Amino acid sequence: MAETGERRRPTIRDVAEAAGVATSTVSRAFSRSGRVSTETAERIYKAARELGYRQAPVPHLDLHERTRLVAMCVADVINPVFSAMTKGAYAGAAEAGYGVVLVDANESAEVEAKTLERFIDSVDGFLFAGSRMSDNALRHLAGIRPTFMLSRRVPGVNSVTPDTSIGMREAFDHLVGLGHAHLTYLSGPSTSWQDGIRWRALSDRSRQNGTHLQHLGPFSPTLRGGSKAYRAWCQHPTTGVIAYNDLMAIGFMREAAADGCSVPGDVSLIGCDDIPFAQLLAPPLTTVRINQYLIGVNAARGLLSIVGSNTPRSDVRDVVTPTDLAVRGSTGPTS
């Protein structure tokens, strides 16, 4: 009997049948896996790997071929933090003669999942900056293509992360040293790994020295999110505030000024990231300094060192970059 052509590509129905679940459950596992139990998600990913399922009918790329392209998916391309990471990734990729395909996820795990559908068979690896996808989905991807996380750590996946805990502890100690006994943390997205790291560092410090620390949020990591955070803070004011990021801190400061609240006269304010214009504000923003460009460079170099070698996928790399506190005019002693 004559051959009928290439082997049929596995479909979502095949994965569902192999895993013993509905097709809608498979779809959620790849796009919104937080709505699927860990046990079910792992069973789906295992079935997908065994079947060779790739989520989208794009031209197949042999694993030994090279496109000399990597895909970089960022949570929000407008955010200066991710812009700096992207510049670094482009520079690191260019060193090895690679190009970068940039995708703006707009803070959406669903958009990130669609990125995989479009590019998983068309690029040599993935970079994720501020990813909102679940750990399970990212581990599944790392089993198919070399993957590096930026500013997030996922067990079993390569990463480059800033040691934000150190910077946050310095921020906390700086405010306490200025006489602030009641502090507030303005939290970022609930899906942000970095937000959890920053809050734990602050809450641990609070328990150690008995300083009162309240948690407000989550808020969008934007200027508008900072404005909403200010209004929430007004209901429970403290003399010291630490924001999830600089954009939120700037939105807080702008709303405070419009309301007649003085920074640092009425409230001392600290951000995080040290985006380029943080020191151009009036007053300049005290912030946890993170070298986002270096994170991007290191992630691209690490990814392409894996692509260009026979390094086992089990050899996970966790690179940590330093942080410190840049003290400027937005913090001062209690009045």
mmCIF file of C-alpha atoms in Angstrom:
data_model
loop_
_atom_site.group_PDB
_atom_site.id
_atom_site.type_symbol
_atom_site.label_atom_id
_atom_site.label_comp_id
_atom_site.label_asym_id
_atom_site.label_seq_id
_atom_site.Cartn_x
_atom_site.Cartn_y
_atom_site.Cartn_z
ATOM 1 C CA MET A 1 0.000 0.000 0.000
ATOM 2 C CA ALA A 2 1.370 3.418 -0.956
ATOM 3 C CA GLU A 3 2.386 5.945 1.672
ATOM 4 C CA THR A 4 -0.233 8.662 2.225
ATOM 5 C CA GLY A 5 2.363 11.367 2.941
ATOM 6 C CA GLU A 6 3.666 12.902 6.141
ATOM 7 C CA ARG A 7 2.507 11.614 9.498
ATOM 8 C CA ARG A 8 -0.588 13.457 10.700
ATOM 9 C CA ARG A 9 0.222 16.283 13.102
ATOM 10 C CA PRO A 10 -1.206 15.703 16.637
ATOM 11 C CA THR A 11 -4.190 17.874 17.507
ATOM 12 C CA ILE A 12 -5.647 19.207 20.722
ATOM 13 C CA ARG A 13 -8.209 16.386 20.560
ATOM 14 C CA ASP A 14 -5.405 13.816 20.519
ATOM 15 C CA VAL A 15 -3.853 15.374 23.632
ATOM 16 C CA ALA A 16 -7.235 15.470 25.383
ATOM 17 C CA GLU A 17 -7.874 11.799 24.604
ATOM 18 C CA ALA A 18 -4.405 10.735 25.761
ATOM 19 C CA ALA A 19 -4.711 12.731 29.000
ATOM 20 C CA GLY A 20 -8.301 11.676 29.639
ATOM 21 C CA VAL A 21 -9.690 15.209 29.777
ATOM 22 C CA ALA A 22 -11.887 17.514 27.695
ATOM 23 C CA THR A 23 -10.399 19.594 24.870
ATOM 24 C CA SER A 24 -11.407 22.746 26.768
ATOM 25 C CA THR A 25 -9.267 21.602 29.712
ATOM 26 C CA VAL A 26 -6.258 21.189 27.412
ATOM 27 C CA SER A 27 -6.836 24.688 26.054
ATOM 28 C CA ARG A 28 -6.940 26.156 29.576
ATOM 29 C CA ALA A 29 -3.778 24.267 30.558
ATOM 30 C CA PHE A 30 -1.811 26.027 27.838
ATOM 31 C CA SER A 31 -3.384 29.482 28.014
ATOM 32 C CA ARG A 32 -4.627 29.839 31.627
ATOM 33 C CA SER A 33 -3.151 26.932 33.513
ATOM 34 C CA GLY A 34 -3.927 28.535 36.867
ATOM 35 C CA ARG A 35 -7.488 27.345 36.255
ATOM 36 C CA VAL A 36 -6.340 23.710 35.947
ATOM 37 C CA SER A 37 -5.076 21.623 38.867
ATOM 38 C CA THR A 38 -1.336 20.934 38.977
ATOM 39 C CA GLU A 39 -1.885 17.189 38.634
ATOM 40 C CA THR A 40 -4.138 17.591 35.583
ATOM 41 C CA ALA A 41 -1.830 20.144 33.960
ATOM 42 C CA GLU A 42 1.194 17.885 34.358
ATOM 43 C CA ARG A 43 -0.754 14.971 32.819
ATOM 44 C CA ILE A 44 -1.690 17.154 29.847
ATOM 45 C CA TYR A 45 1.869 18.411 29.326
ATOM 46 C CA LYS A 46 3.213 14.848 29.521
ATOM 47 C CA ALA A 47 0.713 13.681 26.891
ATOM 48 C CA ALA A 48 1.577 16.675 24.684
ATOM 49 C CA ARG A 49 5.307 15.929 24.862
ATOM 50 C CA GLU A 50 4.817 12.242 24.085
ATOM 51 C CA LEU A 51 2.607 13.036 21.091
ATOM 52 C CA GLY A 52 4.821 15.852 19.842
ATOM 53 C CA TYR A 53 1.969 18.363 20.064
ATOM 54 C CA ARG A 54 3.038 21.940 19.279
ATOM 55 C CA GLN A 55 -0.292 23.853 19.648
ATOM 56 C CA ALA A 56 -0.359 25.356 16.151
ATOM 57 C CA PRO A 57 -0.152 24.102 12.549
ATOM 58 C CA VAL A 58 2.964 26.047 11.591
ATOM 59 C CA PRO A 59 5.746 24.661 9.371
ATOM 60 C CA HIS A 60 7.819 22.117 11.291
ATOM 61 C CA LEU A 61 11.413 22.999 12.062
ATOM 62 C CA ASP A 62 13.816 20.118 12.482
ATOM 63 C CA LEU A 63 15.420 20.267 15.919
ATOM 64 C CA HIS A 64 18.871 20.303 14.328
ATOM 65 C CA GLU A 65 18.097 23.277 12.088
ATOM 66 C CA ARG A 66 18.792 26.838 13.211
ATOM 67 C CA THR A 67 16.772 29.938 12.425
ATOM 68 C CA ARG A 68 19.218 32.231 14.247
ATOM 69 C CA LEU A 69 16.189 33.887 15.824
ATOM 70 C CA VAL A 70 14.946 33.951 19.403
ATOM 71 C CA ALA A 71 11.556 35.190 20.602
ATOM 72 C CA MET A 72 11.409 37.634 23.498
ATOM 73 C CA CYS A 73 8.040 38.083 25.191
ATOM 74 C CA VAL A 74 7.774 41.035 27.602
ATOM 75 C CA ALA A 75 4.927 41.810 29.987
ATOM 76 C CA ASP A 76 4.572 45.427 28.796
ATOM 77 C CA VAL A 77 6.813 46.913 26.117
ATOM 78 C CA ILE A 78 6.001 50.495 27.200
ATOM 79 C CA ASN A 79 7.384 49.878 30.699
ATOM 80 C CA PRO A 80 10.967 51.274 30.736
ATOM 81 C CA VAL A 81 12.095 48.243 32.765
ATOM 82 C CA PHE A 82 11.253 45.869 29.946
ATOM 83 C CA SER A 83 12.575 48.290 27.346
ATOM 84 C CA ALA A 84 15.983 48.179 29.030
ATOM 85 C CA MET A 85 15.873 44.369 29.265
ATOM 86 C CA THR A 86 14.984 44.184 25.579
ATOM 87 C CA LYS A 87 17.895 46.434 24.602
ATOM 88 C CA GLY A 88 20.201 44.180 26.585
ATOM 89 C CA ALA A 89 18.762 41.034 24.994
ATOM 90 C CA TYR A 90 19.208 42.480 21.509
ATOM 91 C CA ALA A 91 22.838 43.300 22.322
ATOM 92 C CA GLY A 92 23.518 39.842 23.770
ATOM 93 C CA ALA A 93 21.877 38.105 20.805
ATOM 94 C CA ALA A 94 23.744 40.256 18.279
ATOM 95 C CA GLU A 95 27.066 39.117 19.757
ATOM 96 C CA ALA A 96 26.234 35.609 18.545
ATOM 97 C CA GLY A 97 24.778 36.731 15.230
ATOM 98 C CA TYR A 98 21.165 36.199 16.286
ATOM 99 C CA GLY A 99 18.063 38.327 15.816
ATOM 100 C CA VAL A 100 15.220 38.858 18.292
ATOM 101 C CA VAL A 101 11.479 38.706 17.614
ATOM 102 C CA LEU A 102 9.763 40.972 20.173
ATOM 103 C CA VAL A 103 6.264 40.268 21.514
ATOM 104 C CA ASP A 104 4.308 42.574 23.854
ATOM 105 C CA ALA A 105 2.158 40.390 26.139
ATOM 106 C CA ASN A 106 0.269 43.368 27.601
ATOM 107 C CA GLU A 107 0.370 41.719 31.062
ATOM 108 C CA SER A 108 -1.564 38.716 29.675
ATOM 109 C CA ALA A 109 -0.758 35.016 30.076
ATOM 110 C CA GLU A 110 -3.106 34.308 27.162
ATOM 111 C CA VAL A 111 -1.051 36.489 24.825
ATOM 112 C CA GLU A 112 2.105 34.706 25.934
ATOM 113 C CA ALA A 113 0.499 31.348 25.150
ATOM 114 C CA LYS A 114 -0.411 32.578 21.665
ATOM 115 C CA THR A 115 3.232 33.578 21.229
ATOM 116 C CA LEU A 116 4.210 29.954 21.714
ATOM 117 C CA GLU A 117 1.645 28.900 19.157
ATOM 118 C CA ARG A 118 3.105 31.259 16.567
ATOM 119 C CA PHE A 119 6.810 30.826 17.162
ATOM 120 C CA ILE A 120 7.558 27.515 18.870
ATOM 121 C CA ASP A 121 8.617 25.880 15.583
ATOM 122 C CA SER A 122 10.151 29.037 14.120
ATOM 123 C CA VAL A 123 12.751 30.166 16.686
ATOM 124 C CA ASP A 124 15.713 28.594 18.445
ATOM 125 C CA GLY A 125 14.705 29.675 21.937
ATOM 126 C CA PHE A 126 12.577 31.906 24.151
ATOM 127 C CA LEU A 127 13.186 34.797 26.543
ATOM 128 C CA PHE A 128 10.370 35.774 28.925
ATOM 129 C CA ALA A 129 10.558 39.093 30.793
ATOM 130 C CA GLY A 130 8.036 39.440 33.597
ATOM 131 C CA SER A 131 6.076 36.414 32.425
ATOM 132 C CA ARG A 132 2.543 35.930 33.785
ATOM 133 C CA MET A 133 2.288 32.301 32.645
ATOM 134 C CA SER A 134 2.173 29.475 35.187
ATOM 135 C CA ASP A 135 5.267 27.546 36.298
ATOM 136 C CA ASN A 136 3.858 24.365 34.735
ATOM 137 C CA ALA A 137 3.386 25.939 31.312
ATOM 138 C CA LEU A 138 6.880 27.439 31.352
ATOM 139 C CA ARG A 139 8.486 24.138 32.379
ATOM 140 C CA HIS A 140 6.640 22.452 29.532
ATOM 141 C CA LEU A 141 8.026 24.998 27.072
ATOM 142 C CA ALA A 142 11.557 24.618 28.439
ATOM 143 C CA GLY A 143 11.314 20.902 27.663
ATOM 144 C CA ILE A 144 10.726 21.714 23.996
ATOM 145 C CA ARG A 145 12.909 24.754 23.307
ATOM 146 C CA PRO A 146 15.736 26.405 25.302
ATOM 147 C CA THR A 147 14.130 29.021 27.552
ATOM 148 C CA PHE A 148 15.381 31.758 29.883
ATOM 149 C CA MET A 149 13.296 33.697 32.386
ATOM 150 C CA LEU A 150 14.114 37.340 33.155
ATOM 151 C CA SER A 151 13.230 38.663 36.636
ATOM 152 C CA ARG A 152 11.423 35.471 37.552
ATOM 153 C CA ARG A 153 12.581 32.111 38.826
ATOM 154 C CA VAL A 154 10.785 28.903 37.877
ATOM 155 C CA PRO A 155 12.104 25.573 39.235
ATOM 156 C CA GLY A 156 13.600 23.634 36.354
ATOM 157 C CA VAL A 157 13.903 26.651 34.004
ATOM 158 C CA ASN A 158 16.949 28.858 33.371
ATOM 159 C CA SER A 159 16.735 32.383 34.777
ATOM 160 C CA VAL A 160 18.431 35.723 35.372
ATOM 161 C CA THR A 161 16.969 37.561 38.369
ATOM 162 C CA PRO A 162 17.915 40.643 40.386
ATOM 163 C CA ASP A 163 18.551 40.111 44.087
ATOM 164 C CA THR A 164 15.658 42.429 44.927
ATOM 165 C CA SER A 165 15.472 41.193 48.506
ATOM 166 C CA ILE A 166 18.692 43.028 49.352
ATOM 167 C CA GLY A 167 17.480 46.295 47.827
ATOM 168 C CA MET A 168 14.106 46.037 49.564
ATOM 169 C CA ARG A 169 15.731 45.433 52.926
ATOM 170 C CA GLU A 170 17.911 48.490 52.358
ATOM 171 C CA ALA A 171 14.805 50.530 51.487
ATOM 172 C CA PHE A 172 13.042 49.368 54.656
ATOM 173 C CA ASP A 173 16.071 50.088 56.851
ATOM 174 C CA HIS A 174 16.522 53.514 55.243
ATOM 175 C CA LEU A 175 12.990 54.583 56.173
ATOM 176 C CA VAL A 176 13.261 53.163 59.680
ATOM 177 C CA GLY A 177 16.569 54.978 60.108
ATOM 178 C CA LEU A 178 14.825 58.231 59.214
ATOM 179 C CA GLY A 179 12.351 57.661 62.060
ATOM 180 C CA HIS A 180 9.406 56.170 60.152
ATOM 181 C CA ALA A 181 7.606 53.673 62.381
ATOM 182 C CA HIS A 182 4.598 52.996 60.127
ATOM 183 C CA LEU A 183 5.229 51.872 56.538
ATOM 184 C CA THR A 184 3.150 50.798 53.547
ATOM 185 C CA TYR A 185 3.969 48.500 50.650
ATOM 186 C CA LEU A 186 2.050 49.195 47.428
ATOM 187 C CA SER A 187 1.945 45.819 45.705
ATOM 188 C CA GLY A 188 2.058 45.065 41.989
ATOM 189 C CA PRO A 189 0.227 42.396 39.965
ATOM 190 C CA SER A 190 -0.808 39.325 41.935
ATOM 191 C CA THR A 191 0.690 37.181 39.151
ATOM 192 C CA SER A 192 4.101 38.835 39.467
ATOM 193 C CA TRP A 193 6.837 36.617 40.925
ATOM 194 C CA GLN A 194 8.878 39.711 41.750
ATOM 195 C CA ASP A 195 6.011 41.191 43.752
ATOM 196 C CA GLY A 196 6.046 38.143 46.013
ATOM 197 C CA ILE A 197 9.814 38.426 46.492
ATOM 198 C CA ARG A 198 9.608 42.116 47.356
ATOM 199 C CA TRP A 199 6.749 41.720 49.810
ATOM 200 C CA ARG A 200 8.409 38.778 51.606
ATOM 201 C CA ALA A 201 11.648 40.723 52.023
ATOM 202 C CA LEU A 202 9.777 43.658 53.563
ATOM 203 C CA SER A 203 7.466 41.588 55.764
ATOM 204 C CA ASP A 204 10.426 39.561 57.082
ATOM 205 C CA ARG A 205 12.208 42.795 57.985
ATOM 206 C CA SER A 206 9.067 44.095 59.666
ATOM 207 C CA ARG A 207 8.804 41.002 61.859
ATOM 208 C CA GLN A 208 12.475 41.233 62.771
ATOM 209 C CA ASN A 209 12.356 44.759 64.177
ATOM 210 C CA GLY A 210 8.680 45.193 65.030
ATOM 211 C CA THR A 211 8.020 48.080 62.634
ATOM 212 C CA HIS A 212 4.388 48.308 61.478
ATOM 213 C CA LEU A 213 3.994 47.436 57.788
ATOM 214 C CA GLN A 214 0.717 47.387 55.872
ATOM 215 C CA HIS A 215 0.070 45.831 52.455
ATOM 216 C CA LEU A 216 -2.133 47.624 49.909
ATOM 217 C CA GLY A 217 -3.044 46.285 46.480
ATOM 218 C CA PRO A 218 -2.635 44.676 44.074
ATOM 219 C CA PHE A 219 -2.293 47.602 41.676
ATOM 220 C CA SER A 220 -1.340 47.852 38.028
ATOM 221 C CA PRO A 221 2.435 48.557 37.712
ATOM 222 C CA THR A 222 1.705 51.821 35.880
ATOM 223 C CA LEU A 223 1.239 55.538 36.510
ATOM 224 C CA ARG A 224 -2.505 54.973 36.730
ATOM 225 C CA GLY A 225 -1.935 52.150 39.182
ATOM 226 C CA GLY A 226 0.120 54.535 41.303
ATOM 227 C CA SER A 227 -2.703 57.074 41.309
ATOM 228 C CA LYS A 228 -5.139 54.417 42.545
ATOM 229 C CA ALA A 229 -2.591 53.331 45.129
ATOM 230 C CA TYR A 230 -2.387 56.885 46.477
ATOM 231 C CA ARG A 231 -6.138 57.049 46.936
ATOM 232 C CA ALA A 232 -6.090 53.701 48.758
ATOM 233 C CA TRP A 233 -3.196 54.895 50.938
ATOM 234 C CA CYS A 234 -5.152 58.018 51.889
ATOM 235 C CA GLN A 235 -7.633 55.757 53.676
ATOM 236 C CA HIS A 236 -4.837 54.318 55.851
ATOM 237 C CA PRO A 237 -1.907 56.788 55.651
ATOM 238 C CA THR A 238 1.607 56.063 56.902
ATOM 239 C CA THR A 239 4.684 58.292 56.888
ATOM 240 C CA GLY A 240 6.715 55.911 54.700
ATOM 241 C CA VAL A 241 5.734 54.154 51.446
ATOM 242 C CA ILE A 242 7.557 51.601 49.299
ATOM 243 C CA ALA A 243 6.065 50.973 45.855
ATOM 244 C CA TYR A 244 6.332 47.833 43.737
ATOM 245 C CA ASN A 245 8.030 49.793 40.966
ATOM 246 C CA ASP A 246 9.036 53.303 39.904
ATOM 247 C CA LEU A 247 6.068 53.868 37.591
ATOM 248 C CA MET A 248 3.687 53.220 40.454
ATOM 249 C CA ALA A 249 5.742 55.481 42.748
ATOM 250 C CA ILE A 250 5.646 58.288 40.162
ATOM 251 C CA GLY A 251 1.876 57.931 39.760
ATOM 252 C CA PHE A 252 1.565 58.066 43.565
ATOM 253 C CA MET A 253 3.758 61.183 43.713
ATOM 254 C CA ARG A 254 1.803 62.938 40.960
ATOM 255 C CA GLU A 255 -1.548 62.222 42.614
ATOM 256 C CA ALA A 256 -0.172 63.335 45.963
ATOM 257 C CA ALA A 257 0.993 66.653 44.529
ATOM 258 C CA ALA A 258 -2.448 67.267 42.994
ATOM 259 C CA ASP A 259 -3.979 66.574 46.411
ATOM 260 C CA GLY A 260 -1.650 68.950 48.281
ATOM 261 C CA CYS A 261 0.310 66.123 49.901
ATOM 262 C CA SER A 262 4.056 66.795 50.034
ATOM 263 C CA VAL A 263 6.791 64.266 49.197
ATOM 264 C CA PRO A 264 8.852 63.909 51.342
ATOM 265 C CA GLY A 265 7.320 66.427 53.777
ATOM 266 C CA ASP A 266 4.147 64.443 54.451
ATOM 267 C CA VAL A 267 5.225 61.033 53.187
ATOM 268 C CA SER A 268 8.580 59.537 52.210
ATOM 269 C CA LEU A 269 8.410 57.481 49.030
ATOM 270 C CA ILE A 270 10.640 54.756 47.551
ATOM 271 C CA GLY A 271 10.277 53.023 44.193
ATOM 272 C CA CYS A 272 12.016 50.084 42.580
ATOM 273 C CA ASP A 273 13.907 49.641 39.273
ATOM 274 C CA ASP A 274 15.655 53.027 38.869
ATOM 275 C CA ILE A 275 14.160 53.767 35.466
ATOM 276 C CA PRO A 276 16.033 56.482 33.492
ATOM 277 C CA PHE A 277 13.884 59.482 34.474
ATOM 278 C CA ALA A 278 13.487 58.575 38.181
ATOM 279 C CA GLN A 279 16.245 60.999 39.128
ATOM 280 C CA LEU A 280 14.784 63.783 36.962
ATOM 281 C CA LEU A 281 11.633 64.135 39.060
ATOM 282 C CA ALA A 282 11.049 66.901 41.603
ATOM 283 C CA PRO A 283 12.015 65.620 44.081
ATOM 284 C CA PRO A 284 14.223 62.902 42.561
ATOM 285 C CA LEU A 285 12.949 59.428 43.437
ATOM 286 C CA THR A 286 14.720 57.229 45.967
ATOM 287 C CA THR A 287 14.635 53.752 44.435
ATOM 288 C CA VAL A 288 16.031 50.237 44.474
ATOM 289 C CA ARG A 289 18.563 50.222 41.653
ATOM 290 C CA ILE A 290 18.415 47.258 39.232
ATOM 291 C CA ASN A 291 20.539 46.919 36.092
ATOM 292 C CA GLN A 292 17.811 45.753 33.715
ATOM 293 C CA TYR A 293 20.068 46.038 30.664
ATOM 294 C CA LEU A 294 22.550 43.614 32.226
ATOM 295 C CA ILE A 295 19.742 41.163 32.959
ATOM 296 C CA GLY A 296 18.801 41.195 29.271
ATOM 297 C CA VAL A 297 22.389 40.728 28.112
ATOM 298 C CA ASN A 298 23.015 37.846 30.510
ATOM 299 C CA ALA A 299 19.766 36.113 29.574
ATOM 300 C CA ALA A 300 20.469 36.276 25.838
ATOM 301 C CA ARG A 301 24.042 35.081 26.303
ATOM 302 C CA GLY A 302 22.896 32.237 28.525
ATOM 303 C CA LEU A 303 20.152 31.184 26.118
ATOM 304 C CA LEU A 304 22.423 31.171 23.081
ATOM 305 C CA SER A 305 25.180 29.304 24.895
ATOM 306 C CA ILE A 306 22.626 26.499 25.313
ATOM 307 C CA VAL A 307 21.364 26.743 21.733
ATOM 308 C CA GLY A 308 24.898 26.542 20.412
ATOM 309 C CA SER A 309 26.036 23.585 22.512
ATOM 310 C CA ASN A 310 25.024 20.134 23.654
ATOM 311 C CA THR A 311 24.314 21.295 27.212
ATOM 312 C CA PRO A 312 21.736 18.973 28.803
ATOM 313 C CA ARG A 313 18.382 20.657 29.489
ATOM 314 C CA SER A 314 18.630 19.368 33.058
ATOM 315 C CA ASP A 315 21.596 21.685 33.733
ATOM 316 C CA VAL A 316 19.528 24.655 34.923
ATOM 317 C CA ARG A 317 21.245 28.020 35.290
ATOM 318 C CA ASP A 318 20.134 30.591 37.863
ATOM 319 C CA VAL A 319 22.062 33.843 37.444
ATOM 320 C CA VAL A 320 21.572 36.545 40.098
ATOM 321 C CA THR A 321 22.457 40.229 39.571
ATOM 322 C CA PRO A 322 23.044 42.670 42.464
ATOM 323 C CA THR A 323 20.770 45.521 43.594
ATOM 324 C CA ASP A 324 21.236 48.479 45.920
ATOM 325 C CA LEU A 325 19.376 51.564 47.119
ATOM 326 C CA ALA A 326 19.806 54.906 45.346
ATOM 327 C CA VAL A 327 18.949 57.528 48.003
ATOM 328 C CA ARG A 328 17.525 60.757 46.585
ATOM 329 C CA GLY A 329 15.139 63.529 47.541
ATOM 330 C CA SER A 330 11.837 61.676 47.880
ATOM 331 C CA THR A 331 12.743 60.387 51.346
ATOM 332 C CA GLY A 332 13.401 62.386 54.488
ATOM 333 C CA PRO A 333 13.014 62.304 58.273
ATOM 334 C CA THR A 334 9.576 62.282 59.857
ATOM 335 C CA SER A 335 8.270 65.743 60.665
#
